[in-house]
Backbone as a chain_set.jsonl record, in Angstrom:
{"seq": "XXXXXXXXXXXXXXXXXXXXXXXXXXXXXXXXXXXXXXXXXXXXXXXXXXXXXXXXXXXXXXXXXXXXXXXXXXXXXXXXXXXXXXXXXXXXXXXXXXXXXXXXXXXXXXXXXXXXXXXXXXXXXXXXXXXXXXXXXXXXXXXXXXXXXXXXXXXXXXXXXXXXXXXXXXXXXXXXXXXXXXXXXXXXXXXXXXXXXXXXXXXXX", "coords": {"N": [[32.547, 1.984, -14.18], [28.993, 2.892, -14.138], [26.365, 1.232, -12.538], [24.248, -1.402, -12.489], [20.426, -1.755, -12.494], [19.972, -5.087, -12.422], [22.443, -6.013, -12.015], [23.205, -5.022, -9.601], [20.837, -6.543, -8.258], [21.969, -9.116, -8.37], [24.268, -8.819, -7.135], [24.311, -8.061, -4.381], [22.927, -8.226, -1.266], [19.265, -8.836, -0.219], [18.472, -7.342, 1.436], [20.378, -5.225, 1.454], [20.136, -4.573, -0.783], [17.334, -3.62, -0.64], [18.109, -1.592, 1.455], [19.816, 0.429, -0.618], [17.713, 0.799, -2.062], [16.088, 2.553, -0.346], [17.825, 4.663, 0.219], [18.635, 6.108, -2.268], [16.111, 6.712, -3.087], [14.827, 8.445, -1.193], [16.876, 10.457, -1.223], [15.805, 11.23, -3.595], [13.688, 12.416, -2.587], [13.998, 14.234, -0.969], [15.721, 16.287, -1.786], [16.681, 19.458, -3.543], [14.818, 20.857, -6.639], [16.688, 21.577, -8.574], [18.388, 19.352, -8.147], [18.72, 17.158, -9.916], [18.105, 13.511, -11.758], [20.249, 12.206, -12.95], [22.85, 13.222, -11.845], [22.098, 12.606, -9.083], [22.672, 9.37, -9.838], [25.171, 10.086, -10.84], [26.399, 10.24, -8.012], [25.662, 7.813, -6.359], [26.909, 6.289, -8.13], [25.528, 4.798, -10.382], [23.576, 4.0, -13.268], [21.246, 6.215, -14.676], [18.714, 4.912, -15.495], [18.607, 3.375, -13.367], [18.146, 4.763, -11.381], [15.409, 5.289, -11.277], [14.363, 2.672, -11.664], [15.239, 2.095, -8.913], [13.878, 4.185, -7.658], [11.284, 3.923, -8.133], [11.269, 0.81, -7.223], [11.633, 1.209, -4.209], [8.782, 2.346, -3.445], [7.149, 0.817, -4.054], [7.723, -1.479, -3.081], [7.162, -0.455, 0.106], [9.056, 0.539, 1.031], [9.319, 3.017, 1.475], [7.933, 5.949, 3.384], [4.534, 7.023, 3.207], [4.721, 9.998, 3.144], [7.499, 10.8, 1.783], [6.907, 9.426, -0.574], [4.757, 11.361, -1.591], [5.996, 13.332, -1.603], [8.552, 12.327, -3.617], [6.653, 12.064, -5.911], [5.727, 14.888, -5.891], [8.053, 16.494, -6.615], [8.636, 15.045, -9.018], [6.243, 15.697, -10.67], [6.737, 18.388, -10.693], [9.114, 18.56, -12.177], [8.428, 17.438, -14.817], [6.45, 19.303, -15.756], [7.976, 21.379, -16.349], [9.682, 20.479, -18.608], [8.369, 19.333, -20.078], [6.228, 19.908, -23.236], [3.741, 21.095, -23.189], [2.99, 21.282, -20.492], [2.063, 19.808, -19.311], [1.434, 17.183, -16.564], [0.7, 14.576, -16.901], [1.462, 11.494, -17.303], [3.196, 11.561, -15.164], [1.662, 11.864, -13.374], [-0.185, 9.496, -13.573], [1.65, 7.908, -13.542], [2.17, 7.441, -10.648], [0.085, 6.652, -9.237], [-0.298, 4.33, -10.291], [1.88, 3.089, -9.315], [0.973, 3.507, -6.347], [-1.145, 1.406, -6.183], [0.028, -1.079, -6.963], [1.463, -0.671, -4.177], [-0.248, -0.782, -2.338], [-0.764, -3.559, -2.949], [1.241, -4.954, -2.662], [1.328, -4.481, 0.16], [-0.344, -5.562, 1.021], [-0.043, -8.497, 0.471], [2.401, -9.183, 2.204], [1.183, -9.713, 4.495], [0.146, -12.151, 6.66], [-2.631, -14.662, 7.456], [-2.813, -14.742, 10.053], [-1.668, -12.207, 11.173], [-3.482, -10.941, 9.65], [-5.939, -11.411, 10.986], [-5.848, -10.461, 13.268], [-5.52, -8.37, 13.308], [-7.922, -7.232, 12.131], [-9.782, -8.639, 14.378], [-8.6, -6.773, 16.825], [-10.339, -4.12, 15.384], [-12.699, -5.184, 15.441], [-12.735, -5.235, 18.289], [-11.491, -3.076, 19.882], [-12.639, -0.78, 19.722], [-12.643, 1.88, 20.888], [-10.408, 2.593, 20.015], [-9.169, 4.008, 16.471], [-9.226, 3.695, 12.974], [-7.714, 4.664, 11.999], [-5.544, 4.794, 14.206], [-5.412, 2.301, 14.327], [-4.116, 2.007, 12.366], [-1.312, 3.024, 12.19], [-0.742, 1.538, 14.422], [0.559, -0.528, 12.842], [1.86, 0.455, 11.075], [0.609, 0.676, 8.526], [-1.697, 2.065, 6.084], [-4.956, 3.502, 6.496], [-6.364, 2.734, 4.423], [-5.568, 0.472, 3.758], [-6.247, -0.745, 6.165], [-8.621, -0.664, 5.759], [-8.995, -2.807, 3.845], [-7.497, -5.119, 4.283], [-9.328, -5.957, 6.415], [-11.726, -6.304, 4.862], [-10.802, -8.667, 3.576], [-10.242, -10.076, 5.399], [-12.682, -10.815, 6.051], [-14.337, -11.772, 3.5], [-12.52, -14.167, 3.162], [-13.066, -15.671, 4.908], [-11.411, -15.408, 7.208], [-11.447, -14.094, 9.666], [-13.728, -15.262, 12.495], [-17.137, -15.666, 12.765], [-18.406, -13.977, 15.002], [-16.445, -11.847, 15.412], [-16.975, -11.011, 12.695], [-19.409, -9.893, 12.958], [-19.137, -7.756, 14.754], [-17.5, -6.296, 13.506], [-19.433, -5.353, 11.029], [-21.257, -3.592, 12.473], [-20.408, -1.913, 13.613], [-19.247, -0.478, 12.025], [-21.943, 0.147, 10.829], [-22.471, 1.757, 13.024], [-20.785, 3.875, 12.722], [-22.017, 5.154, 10.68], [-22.37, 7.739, 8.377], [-26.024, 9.087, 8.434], [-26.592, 9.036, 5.418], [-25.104, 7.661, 4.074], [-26.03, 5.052, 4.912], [-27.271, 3.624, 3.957], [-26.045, 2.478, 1.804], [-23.735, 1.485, 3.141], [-24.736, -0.722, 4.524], [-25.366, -2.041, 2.433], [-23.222, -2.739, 1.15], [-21.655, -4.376, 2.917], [-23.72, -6.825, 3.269], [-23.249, -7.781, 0.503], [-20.352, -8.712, 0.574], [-20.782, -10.469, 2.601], [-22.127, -12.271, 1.167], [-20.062, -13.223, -0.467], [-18.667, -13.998, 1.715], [-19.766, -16.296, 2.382], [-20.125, -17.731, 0.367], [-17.543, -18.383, 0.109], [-17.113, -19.863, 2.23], [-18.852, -22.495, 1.677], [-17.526, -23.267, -0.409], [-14.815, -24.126, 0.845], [-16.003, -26.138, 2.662], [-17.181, -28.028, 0.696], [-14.863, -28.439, -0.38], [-13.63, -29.75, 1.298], [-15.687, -32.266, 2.173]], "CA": [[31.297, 1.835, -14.936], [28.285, 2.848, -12.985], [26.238, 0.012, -11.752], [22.95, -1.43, -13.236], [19.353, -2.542, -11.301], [20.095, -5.806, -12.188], [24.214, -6.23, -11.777], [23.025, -5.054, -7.835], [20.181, -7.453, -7.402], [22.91, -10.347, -8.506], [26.006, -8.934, -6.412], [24.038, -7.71, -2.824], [21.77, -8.813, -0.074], [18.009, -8.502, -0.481], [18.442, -5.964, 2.854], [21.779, -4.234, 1.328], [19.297, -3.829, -2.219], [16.533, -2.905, -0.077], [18.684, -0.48, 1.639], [19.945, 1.456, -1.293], [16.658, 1.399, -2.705], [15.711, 3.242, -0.072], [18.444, 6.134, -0.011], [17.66, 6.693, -3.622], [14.419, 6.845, -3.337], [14.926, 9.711, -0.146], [17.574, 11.409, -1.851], [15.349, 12.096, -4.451], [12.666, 13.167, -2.487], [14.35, 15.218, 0.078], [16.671, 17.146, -2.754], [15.782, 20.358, -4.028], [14.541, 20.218, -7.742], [17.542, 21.287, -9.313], [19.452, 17.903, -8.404], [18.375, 15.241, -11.332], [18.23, 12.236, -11.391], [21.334, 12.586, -13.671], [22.933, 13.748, -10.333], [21.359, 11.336, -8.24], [23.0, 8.574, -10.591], [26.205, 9.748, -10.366], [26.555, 10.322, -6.662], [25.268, 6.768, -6.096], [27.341, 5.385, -9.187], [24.218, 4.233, -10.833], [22.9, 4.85, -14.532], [20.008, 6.752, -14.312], [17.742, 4.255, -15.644], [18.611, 2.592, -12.445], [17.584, 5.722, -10.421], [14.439, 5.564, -11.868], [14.169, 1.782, -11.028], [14.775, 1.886, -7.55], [12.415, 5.086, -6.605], [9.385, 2.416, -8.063], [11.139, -0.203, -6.195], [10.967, 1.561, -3.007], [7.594, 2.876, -3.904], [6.136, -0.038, -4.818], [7.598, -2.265, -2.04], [6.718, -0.103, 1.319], [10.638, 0.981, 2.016], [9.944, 4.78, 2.311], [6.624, 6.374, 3.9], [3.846, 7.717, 2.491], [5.141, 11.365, 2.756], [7.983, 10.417, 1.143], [6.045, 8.842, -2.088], [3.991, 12.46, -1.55], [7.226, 14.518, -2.063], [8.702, 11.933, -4.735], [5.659, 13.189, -7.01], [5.056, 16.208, -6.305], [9.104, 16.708, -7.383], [8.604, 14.301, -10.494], [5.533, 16.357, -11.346], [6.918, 19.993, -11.197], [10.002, 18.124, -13.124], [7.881, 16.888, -16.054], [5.964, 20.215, -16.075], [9.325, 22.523, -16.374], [10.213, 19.995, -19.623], [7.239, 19.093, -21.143], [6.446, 21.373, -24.286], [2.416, 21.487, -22.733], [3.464, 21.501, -19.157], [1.784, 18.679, -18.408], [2.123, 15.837, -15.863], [-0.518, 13.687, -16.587], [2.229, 10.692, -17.46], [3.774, 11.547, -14.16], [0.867, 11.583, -12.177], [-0.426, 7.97, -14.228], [2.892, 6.396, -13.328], [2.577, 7.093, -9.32], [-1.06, 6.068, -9.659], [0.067, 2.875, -10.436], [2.728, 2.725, -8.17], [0.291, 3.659, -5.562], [-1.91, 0.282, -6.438], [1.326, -1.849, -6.358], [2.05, -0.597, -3.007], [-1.092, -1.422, -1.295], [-1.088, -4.959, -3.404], [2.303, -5.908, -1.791], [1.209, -4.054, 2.23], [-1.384, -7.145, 1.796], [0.469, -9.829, 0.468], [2.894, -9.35, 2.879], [0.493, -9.665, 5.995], [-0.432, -13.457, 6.998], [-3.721, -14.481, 7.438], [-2.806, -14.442, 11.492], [-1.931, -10.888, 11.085], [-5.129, -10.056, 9.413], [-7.243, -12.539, 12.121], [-5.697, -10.278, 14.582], [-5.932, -6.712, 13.104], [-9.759, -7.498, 12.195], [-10.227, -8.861, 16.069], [-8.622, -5.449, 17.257], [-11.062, -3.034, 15.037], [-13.551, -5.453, 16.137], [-13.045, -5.25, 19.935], [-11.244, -2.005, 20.649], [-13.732, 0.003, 19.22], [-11.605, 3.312, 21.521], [-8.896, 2.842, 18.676], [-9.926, 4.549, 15.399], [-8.763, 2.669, 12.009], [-6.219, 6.071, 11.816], [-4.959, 4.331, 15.496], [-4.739, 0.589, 14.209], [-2.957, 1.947, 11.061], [-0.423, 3.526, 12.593], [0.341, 0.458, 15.433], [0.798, -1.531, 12.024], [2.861, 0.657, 9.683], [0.065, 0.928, 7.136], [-2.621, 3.67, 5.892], [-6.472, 3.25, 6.433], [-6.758, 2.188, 2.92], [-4.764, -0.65, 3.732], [-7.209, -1.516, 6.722], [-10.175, -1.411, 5.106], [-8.859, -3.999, 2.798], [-7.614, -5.918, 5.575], [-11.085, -6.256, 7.025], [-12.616, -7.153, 3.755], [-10.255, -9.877, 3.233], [-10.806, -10.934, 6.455], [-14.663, -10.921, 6.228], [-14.926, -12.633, 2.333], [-11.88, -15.292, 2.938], [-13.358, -16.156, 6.578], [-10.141, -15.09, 7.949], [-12.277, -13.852, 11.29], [-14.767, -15.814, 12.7], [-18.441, -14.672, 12.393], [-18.532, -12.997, 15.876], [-15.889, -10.854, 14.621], [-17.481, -10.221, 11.168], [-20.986, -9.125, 12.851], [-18.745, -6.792, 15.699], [-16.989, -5.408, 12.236], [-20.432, -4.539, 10.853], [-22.294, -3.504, 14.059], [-19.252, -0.642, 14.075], [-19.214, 0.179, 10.92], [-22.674, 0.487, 10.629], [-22.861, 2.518, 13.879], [-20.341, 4.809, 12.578], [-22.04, 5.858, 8.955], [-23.046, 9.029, 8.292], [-27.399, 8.947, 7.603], [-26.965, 9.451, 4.056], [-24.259, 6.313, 3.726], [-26.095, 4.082, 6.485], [-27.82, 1.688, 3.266], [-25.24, 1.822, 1.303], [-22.372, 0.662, 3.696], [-25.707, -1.697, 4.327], [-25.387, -3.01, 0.661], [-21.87, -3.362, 1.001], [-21.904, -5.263, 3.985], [-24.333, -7.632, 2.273], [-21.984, -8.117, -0.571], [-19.076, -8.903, 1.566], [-21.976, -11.482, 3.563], [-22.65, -13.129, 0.366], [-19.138, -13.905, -0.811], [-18.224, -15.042, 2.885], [-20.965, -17.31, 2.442], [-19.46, -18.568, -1.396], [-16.398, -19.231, 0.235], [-16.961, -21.343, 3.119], [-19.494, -23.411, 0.882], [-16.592, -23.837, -1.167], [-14.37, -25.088, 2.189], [-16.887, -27.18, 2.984], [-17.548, -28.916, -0.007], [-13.632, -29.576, -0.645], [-13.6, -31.165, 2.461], [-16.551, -33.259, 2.331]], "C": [[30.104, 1.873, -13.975], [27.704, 1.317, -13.375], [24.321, -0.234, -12.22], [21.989, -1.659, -12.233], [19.729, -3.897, -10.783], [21.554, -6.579, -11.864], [23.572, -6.284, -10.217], [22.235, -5.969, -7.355], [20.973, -9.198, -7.441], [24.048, -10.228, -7.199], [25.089, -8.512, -4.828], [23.086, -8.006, -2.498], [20.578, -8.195, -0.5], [18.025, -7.432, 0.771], [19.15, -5.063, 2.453], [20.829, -3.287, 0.042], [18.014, -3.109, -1.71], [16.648, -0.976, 0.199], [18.923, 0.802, 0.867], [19.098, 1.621, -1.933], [16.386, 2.744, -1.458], [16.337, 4.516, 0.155], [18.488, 6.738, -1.047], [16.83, 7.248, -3.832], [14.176, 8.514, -1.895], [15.663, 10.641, -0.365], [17.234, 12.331, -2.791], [14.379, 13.142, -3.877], [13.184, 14.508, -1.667], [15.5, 16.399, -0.812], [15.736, 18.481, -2.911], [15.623, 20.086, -5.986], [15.656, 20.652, -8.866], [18.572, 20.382, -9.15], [18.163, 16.992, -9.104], [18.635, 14.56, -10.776], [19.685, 11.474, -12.217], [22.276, 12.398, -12.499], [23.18, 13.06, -9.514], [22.463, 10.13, -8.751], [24.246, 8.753, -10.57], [26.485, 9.954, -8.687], [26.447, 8.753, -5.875], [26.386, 5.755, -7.338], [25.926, 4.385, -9.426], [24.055, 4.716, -12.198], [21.766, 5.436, -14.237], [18.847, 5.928, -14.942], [17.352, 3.41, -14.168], [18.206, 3.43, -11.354], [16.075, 5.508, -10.2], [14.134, 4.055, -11.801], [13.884, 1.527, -9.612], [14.239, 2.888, -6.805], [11.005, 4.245, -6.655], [9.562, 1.568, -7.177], [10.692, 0.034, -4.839], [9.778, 2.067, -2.662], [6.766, 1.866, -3.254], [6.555, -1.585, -3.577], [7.806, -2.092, -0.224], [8.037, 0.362, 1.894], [10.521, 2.345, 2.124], [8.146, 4.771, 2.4], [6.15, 7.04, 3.211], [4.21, 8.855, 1.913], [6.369, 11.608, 1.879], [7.737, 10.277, -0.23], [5.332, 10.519, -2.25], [5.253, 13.161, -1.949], [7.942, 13.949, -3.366], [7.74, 12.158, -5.953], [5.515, 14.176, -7.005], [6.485, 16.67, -6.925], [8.857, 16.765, -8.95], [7.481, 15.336, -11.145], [6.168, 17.65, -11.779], [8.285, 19.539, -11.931], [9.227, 18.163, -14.91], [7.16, 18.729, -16.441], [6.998, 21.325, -16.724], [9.56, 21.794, -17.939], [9.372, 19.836, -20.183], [6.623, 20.306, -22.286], [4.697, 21.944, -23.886], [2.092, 21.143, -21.151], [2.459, 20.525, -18.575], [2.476, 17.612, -17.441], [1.708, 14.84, -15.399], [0.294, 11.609, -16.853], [2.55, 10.496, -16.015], [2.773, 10.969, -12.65], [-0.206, 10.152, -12.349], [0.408, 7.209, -13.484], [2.615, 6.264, -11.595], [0.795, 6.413, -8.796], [-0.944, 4.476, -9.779], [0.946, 2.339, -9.462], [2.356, 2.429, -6.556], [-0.518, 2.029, -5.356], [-1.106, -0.725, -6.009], [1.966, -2.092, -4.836], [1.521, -1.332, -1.971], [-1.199, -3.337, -1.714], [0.219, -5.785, -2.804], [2.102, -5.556, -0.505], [0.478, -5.579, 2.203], [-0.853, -8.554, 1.294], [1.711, -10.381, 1.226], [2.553, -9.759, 4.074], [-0.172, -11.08, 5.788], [-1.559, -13.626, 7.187], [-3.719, -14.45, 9.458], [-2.807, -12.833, 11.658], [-3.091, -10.215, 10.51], [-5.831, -10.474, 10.178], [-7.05, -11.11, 12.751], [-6.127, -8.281, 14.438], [-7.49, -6.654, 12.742], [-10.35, -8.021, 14.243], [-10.014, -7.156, 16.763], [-9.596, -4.439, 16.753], [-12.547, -3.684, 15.849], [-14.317, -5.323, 17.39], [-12.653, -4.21, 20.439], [-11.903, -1.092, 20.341], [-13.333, 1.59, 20.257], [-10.769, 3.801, 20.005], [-9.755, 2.74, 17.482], [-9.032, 3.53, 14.358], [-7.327, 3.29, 11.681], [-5.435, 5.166, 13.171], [-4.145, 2.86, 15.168], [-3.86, 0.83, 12.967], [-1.219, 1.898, 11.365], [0.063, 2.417, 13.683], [0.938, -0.64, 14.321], [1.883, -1.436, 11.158], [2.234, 0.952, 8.742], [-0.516, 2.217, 7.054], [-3.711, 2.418, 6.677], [-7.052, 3.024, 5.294], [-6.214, 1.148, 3.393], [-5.723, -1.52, 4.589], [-8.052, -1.703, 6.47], [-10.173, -2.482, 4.173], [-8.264, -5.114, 3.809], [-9.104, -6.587, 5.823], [-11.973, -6.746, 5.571], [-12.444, -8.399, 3.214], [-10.36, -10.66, 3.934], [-11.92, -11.675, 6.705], [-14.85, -12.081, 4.802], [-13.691, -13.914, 2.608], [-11.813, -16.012, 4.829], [-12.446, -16.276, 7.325], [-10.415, -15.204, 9.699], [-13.346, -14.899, 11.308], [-15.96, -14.812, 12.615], [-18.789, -13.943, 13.353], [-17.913, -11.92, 15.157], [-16.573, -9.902, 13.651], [-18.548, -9.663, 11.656], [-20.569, -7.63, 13.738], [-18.199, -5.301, 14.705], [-18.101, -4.566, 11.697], [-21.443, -4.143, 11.641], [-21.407, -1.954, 13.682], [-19.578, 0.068, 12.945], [-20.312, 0.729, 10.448], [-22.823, 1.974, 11.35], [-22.495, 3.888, 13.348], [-20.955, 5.645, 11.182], [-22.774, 6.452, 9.265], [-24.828, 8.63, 7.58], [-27.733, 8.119, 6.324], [-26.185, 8.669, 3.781], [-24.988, 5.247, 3.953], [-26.707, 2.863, 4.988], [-27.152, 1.712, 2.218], [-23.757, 0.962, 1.779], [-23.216, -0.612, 4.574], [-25.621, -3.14, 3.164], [-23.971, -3.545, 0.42], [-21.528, -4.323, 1.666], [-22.668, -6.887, 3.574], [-23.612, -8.434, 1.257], [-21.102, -9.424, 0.107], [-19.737, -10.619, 2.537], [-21.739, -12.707, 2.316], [-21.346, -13.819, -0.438], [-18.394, -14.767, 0.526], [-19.091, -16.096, 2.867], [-20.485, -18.381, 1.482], [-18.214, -19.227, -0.481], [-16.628, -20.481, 0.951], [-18.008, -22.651, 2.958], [-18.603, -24.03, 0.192], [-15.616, -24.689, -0.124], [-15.059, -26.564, 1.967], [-16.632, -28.165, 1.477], [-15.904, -30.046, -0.716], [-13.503, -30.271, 0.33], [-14.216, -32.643, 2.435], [-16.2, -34.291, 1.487]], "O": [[30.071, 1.05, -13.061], [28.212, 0.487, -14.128], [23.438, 0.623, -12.226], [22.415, -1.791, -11.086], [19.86, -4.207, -9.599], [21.567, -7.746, -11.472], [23.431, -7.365, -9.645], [22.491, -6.427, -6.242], [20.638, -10.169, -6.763], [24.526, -11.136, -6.519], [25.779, -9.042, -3.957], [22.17, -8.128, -3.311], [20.649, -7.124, -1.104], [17.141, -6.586, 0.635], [18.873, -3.938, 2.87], [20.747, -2.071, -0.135], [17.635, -2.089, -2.285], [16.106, 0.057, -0.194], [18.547, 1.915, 1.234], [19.23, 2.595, -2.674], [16.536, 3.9, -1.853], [15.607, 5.497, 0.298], [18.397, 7.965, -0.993], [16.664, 8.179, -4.62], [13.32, 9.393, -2.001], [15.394, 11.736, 0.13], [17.676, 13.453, -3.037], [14.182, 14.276, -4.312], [12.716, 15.636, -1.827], [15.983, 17.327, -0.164], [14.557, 18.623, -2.586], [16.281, 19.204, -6.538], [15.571, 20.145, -9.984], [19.591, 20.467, -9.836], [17.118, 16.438, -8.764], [19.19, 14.526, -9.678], [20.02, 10.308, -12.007], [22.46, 11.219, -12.195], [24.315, 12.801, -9.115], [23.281, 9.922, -7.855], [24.863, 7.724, -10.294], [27.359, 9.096, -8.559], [27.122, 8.556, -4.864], [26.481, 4.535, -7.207], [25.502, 3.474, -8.715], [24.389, 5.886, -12.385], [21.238, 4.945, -13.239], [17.79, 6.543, -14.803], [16.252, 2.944, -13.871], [17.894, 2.846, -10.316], [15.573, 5.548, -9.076], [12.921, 4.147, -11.987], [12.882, 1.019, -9.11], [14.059, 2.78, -5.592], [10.116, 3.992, -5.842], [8.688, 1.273, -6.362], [9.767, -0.557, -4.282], [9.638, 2.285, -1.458], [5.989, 1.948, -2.303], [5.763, -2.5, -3.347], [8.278, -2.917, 0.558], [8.149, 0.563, 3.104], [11.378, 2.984, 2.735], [7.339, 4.033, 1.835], [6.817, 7.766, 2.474], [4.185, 9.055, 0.699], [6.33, 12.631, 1.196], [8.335, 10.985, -1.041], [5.504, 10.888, -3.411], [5.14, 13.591, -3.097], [8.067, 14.759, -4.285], [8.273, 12.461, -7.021], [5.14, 14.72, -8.043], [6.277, 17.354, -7.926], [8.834, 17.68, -9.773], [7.833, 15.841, -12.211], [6.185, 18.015, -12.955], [8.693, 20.563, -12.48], [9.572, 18.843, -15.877], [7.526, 19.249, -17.495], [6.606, 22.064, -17.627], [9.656, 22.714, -18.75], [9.528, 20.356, -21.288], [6.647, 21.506, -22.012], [4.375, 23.079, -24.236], [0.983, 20.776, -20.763], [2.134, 20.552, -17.388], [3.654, 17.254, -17.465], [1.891, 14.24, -14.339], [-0.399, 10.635, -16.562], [2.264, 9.406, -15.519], [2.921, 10.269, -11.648], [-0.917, 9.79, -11.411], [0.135, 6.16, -12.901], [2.791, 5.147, -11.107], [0.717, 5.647, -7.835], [-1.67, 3.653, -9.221], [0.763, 1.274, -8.872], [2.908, 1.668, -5.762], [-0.396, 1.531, -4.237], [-1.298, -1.289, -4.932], [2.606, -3.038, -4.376], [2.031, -2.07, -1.128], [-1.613, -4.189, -0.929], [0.216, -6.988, -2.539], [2.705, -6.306, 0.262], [0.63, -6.485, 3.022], [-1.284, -9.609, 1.759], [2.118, -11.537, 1.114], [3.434, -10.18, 4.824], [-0.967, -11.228, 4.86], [-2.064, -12.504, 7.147], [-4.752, -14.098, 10.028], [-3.751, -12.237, 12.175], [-3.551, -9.127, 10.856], [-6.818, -9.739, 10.208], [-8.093, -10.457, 12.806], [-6.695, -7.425, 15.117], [-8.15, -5.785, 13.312], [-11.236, -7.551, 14.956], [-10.959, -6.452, 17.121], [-9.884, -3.656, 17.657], [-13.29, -3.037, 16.588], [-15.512, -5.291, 17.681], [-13.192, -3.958, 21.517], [-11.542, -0.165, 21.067], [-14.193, 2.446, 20.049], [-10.631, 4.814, 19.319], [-10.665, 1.936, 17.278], [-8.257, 2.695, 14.824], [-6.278, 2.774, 11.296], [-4.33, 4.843, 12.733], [-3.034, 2.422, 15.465], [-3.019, 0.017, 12.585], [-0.309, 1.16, 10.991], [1.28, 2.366, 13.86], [1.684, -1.534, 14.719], [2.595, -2.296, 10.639], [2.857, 1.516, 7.844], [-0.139, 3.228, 7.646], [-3.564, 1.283, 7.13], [-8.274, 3.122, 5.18], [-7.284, 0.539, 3.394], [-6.087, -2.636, 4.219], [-8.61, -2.766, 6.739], [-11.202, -3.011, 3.752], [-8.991, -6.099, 3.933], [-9.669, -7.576, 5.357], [-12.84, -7.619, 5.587], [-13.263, -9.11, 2.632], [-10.545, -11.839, 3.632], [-12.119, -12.731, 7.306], [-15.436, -13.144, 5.003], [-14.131, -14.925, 2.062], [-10.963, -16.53, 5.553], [-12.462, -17.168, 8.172], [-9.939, -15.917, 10.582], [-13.81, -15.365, 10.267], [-15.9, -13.593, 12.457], [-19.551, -13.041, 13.002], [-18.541, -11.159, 14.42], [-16.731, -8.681, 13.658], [-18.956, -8.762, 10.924], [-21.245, -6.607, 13.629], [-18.311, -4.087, 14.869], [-18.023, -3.339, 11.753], [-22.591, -4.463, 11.332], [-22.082, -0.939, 13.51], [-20.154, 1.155, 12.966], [-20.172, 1.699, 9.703], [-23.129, 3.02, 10.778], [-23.258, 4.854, 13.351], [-20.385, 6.639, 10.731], [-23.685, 6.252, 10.069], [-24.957, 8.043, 6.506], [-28.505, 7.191, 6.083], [-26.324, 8.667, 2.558], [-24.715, 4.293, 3.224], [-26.59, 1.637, 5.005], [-27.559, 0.893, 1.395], [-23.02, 0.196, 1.158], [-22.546, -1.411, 5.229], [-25.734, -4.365, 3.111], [-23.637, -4.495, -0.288], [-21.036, -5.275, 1.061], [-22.032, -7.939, 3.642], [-23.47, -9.656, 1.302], [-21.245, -10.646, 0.084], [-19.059, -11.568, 2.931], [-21.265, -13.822, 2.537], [-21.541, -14.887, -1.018], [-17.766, -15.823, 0.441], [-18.821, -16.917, 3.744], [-20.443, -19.591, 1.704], [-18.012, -20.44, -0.425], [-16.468, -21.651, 0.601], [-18.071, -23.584, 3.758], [-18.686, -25.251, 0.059], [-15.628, -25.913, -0.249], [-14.761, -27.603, 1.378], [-15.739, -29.013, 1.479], [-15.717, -31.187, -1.139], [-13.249, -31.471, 0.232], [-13.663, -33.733, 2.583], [-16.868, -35.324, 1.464]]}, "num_chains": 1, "name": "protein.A"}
């Protein structure tokens, strides 16, 4: 009897379920598009609902790389397009859309507030190493760091040297025709670091 999502997250290791999320989830992408997920499902002894579980899981909790997630859609899309009776794949390209959101919402709830101190200190001070540089010593994107650094900056993660070295850079680097709106953002970002550690403060006091 193949083997369900949840039968596997009862009977094997959170590393073993990890694991076969992630050969699932690479099998699909790295296939050519006439292996299904049909296919897929039996080769793995799996139902195919469960195929189709653990490509989100691995998606959605950082076990295969970007390019990866990039080839798992663009598959799923020219899939849905070949079946669909108006060759759309606006479902398809909704669902990884979402998956996409999920992904970056677990890269940051996985990262401590030491690990963000420290990746906000580095953009801060190595100012050589591009955000493409600190992504890549981390594992993440540059979507991921700029949310880093914002979380850092509004939940006073960094100290305020930090936060002024953060916008000193950031300023330096904006194009003319950005320079008062990554101004206004900056600001923003000022005025909720400000809310918070009023709020600190006052539970303390």
């Amino acid at each position: 009897m193949a083997r369900t999502f949840r039968s596997l997250q009862l009977t094997l290791s959170v590393r073993d379920f990890a694991e076969l999320a992630k050969d699932v989830a690479e099998s699909y992408a790295n296939s050519d598009d006439n292996y299904s997920k049909t296919e897929l499902a039996s080769e793995f002894d799996l139902t195919v609902d469960t195929v189709s579980k653990f490509m989100d899981y691995a998606v959605e909790h950082y076990l295969v790389s970007d390019a990866t997630v990039d080839d798992m859609e663009q598959k799923s899309i020219r899939n849905q397009r070949r079946h669909s009776p108006d060759k759309s794949a606006e479902g398809t390209i909704a669902h990884y859309k979402l998956l996409r959101k999920k992904r970056v919402e677990f890269a940051i709830y996985e990262l401590d507030d030491e690990k963000i101190k420290k990746i906000s200190e580095e953009f801060a001070n190595e100012t050589e190493k591009t955000k493409g540089d600190i992504a890549i010593r981390y594992g993440l994107t540059k979507q991921i760091i700029d949310i880093v650094l914002k979380k850092a900056i509004t939940k006073c993660i960094c100290d305020d040297e930090t936060f002024l070295k953060i916008k000193e850079r950031s300023l330096s680097n904006a194009k003319p025709e950005n320079y008062q709106k990554t101004m206004k953002f900056f600001e923003q970002l000022e005025e909720r670091r400000d809310s918070n550690k009023k709020g600190k403060a006052n539970f303390f006091a």
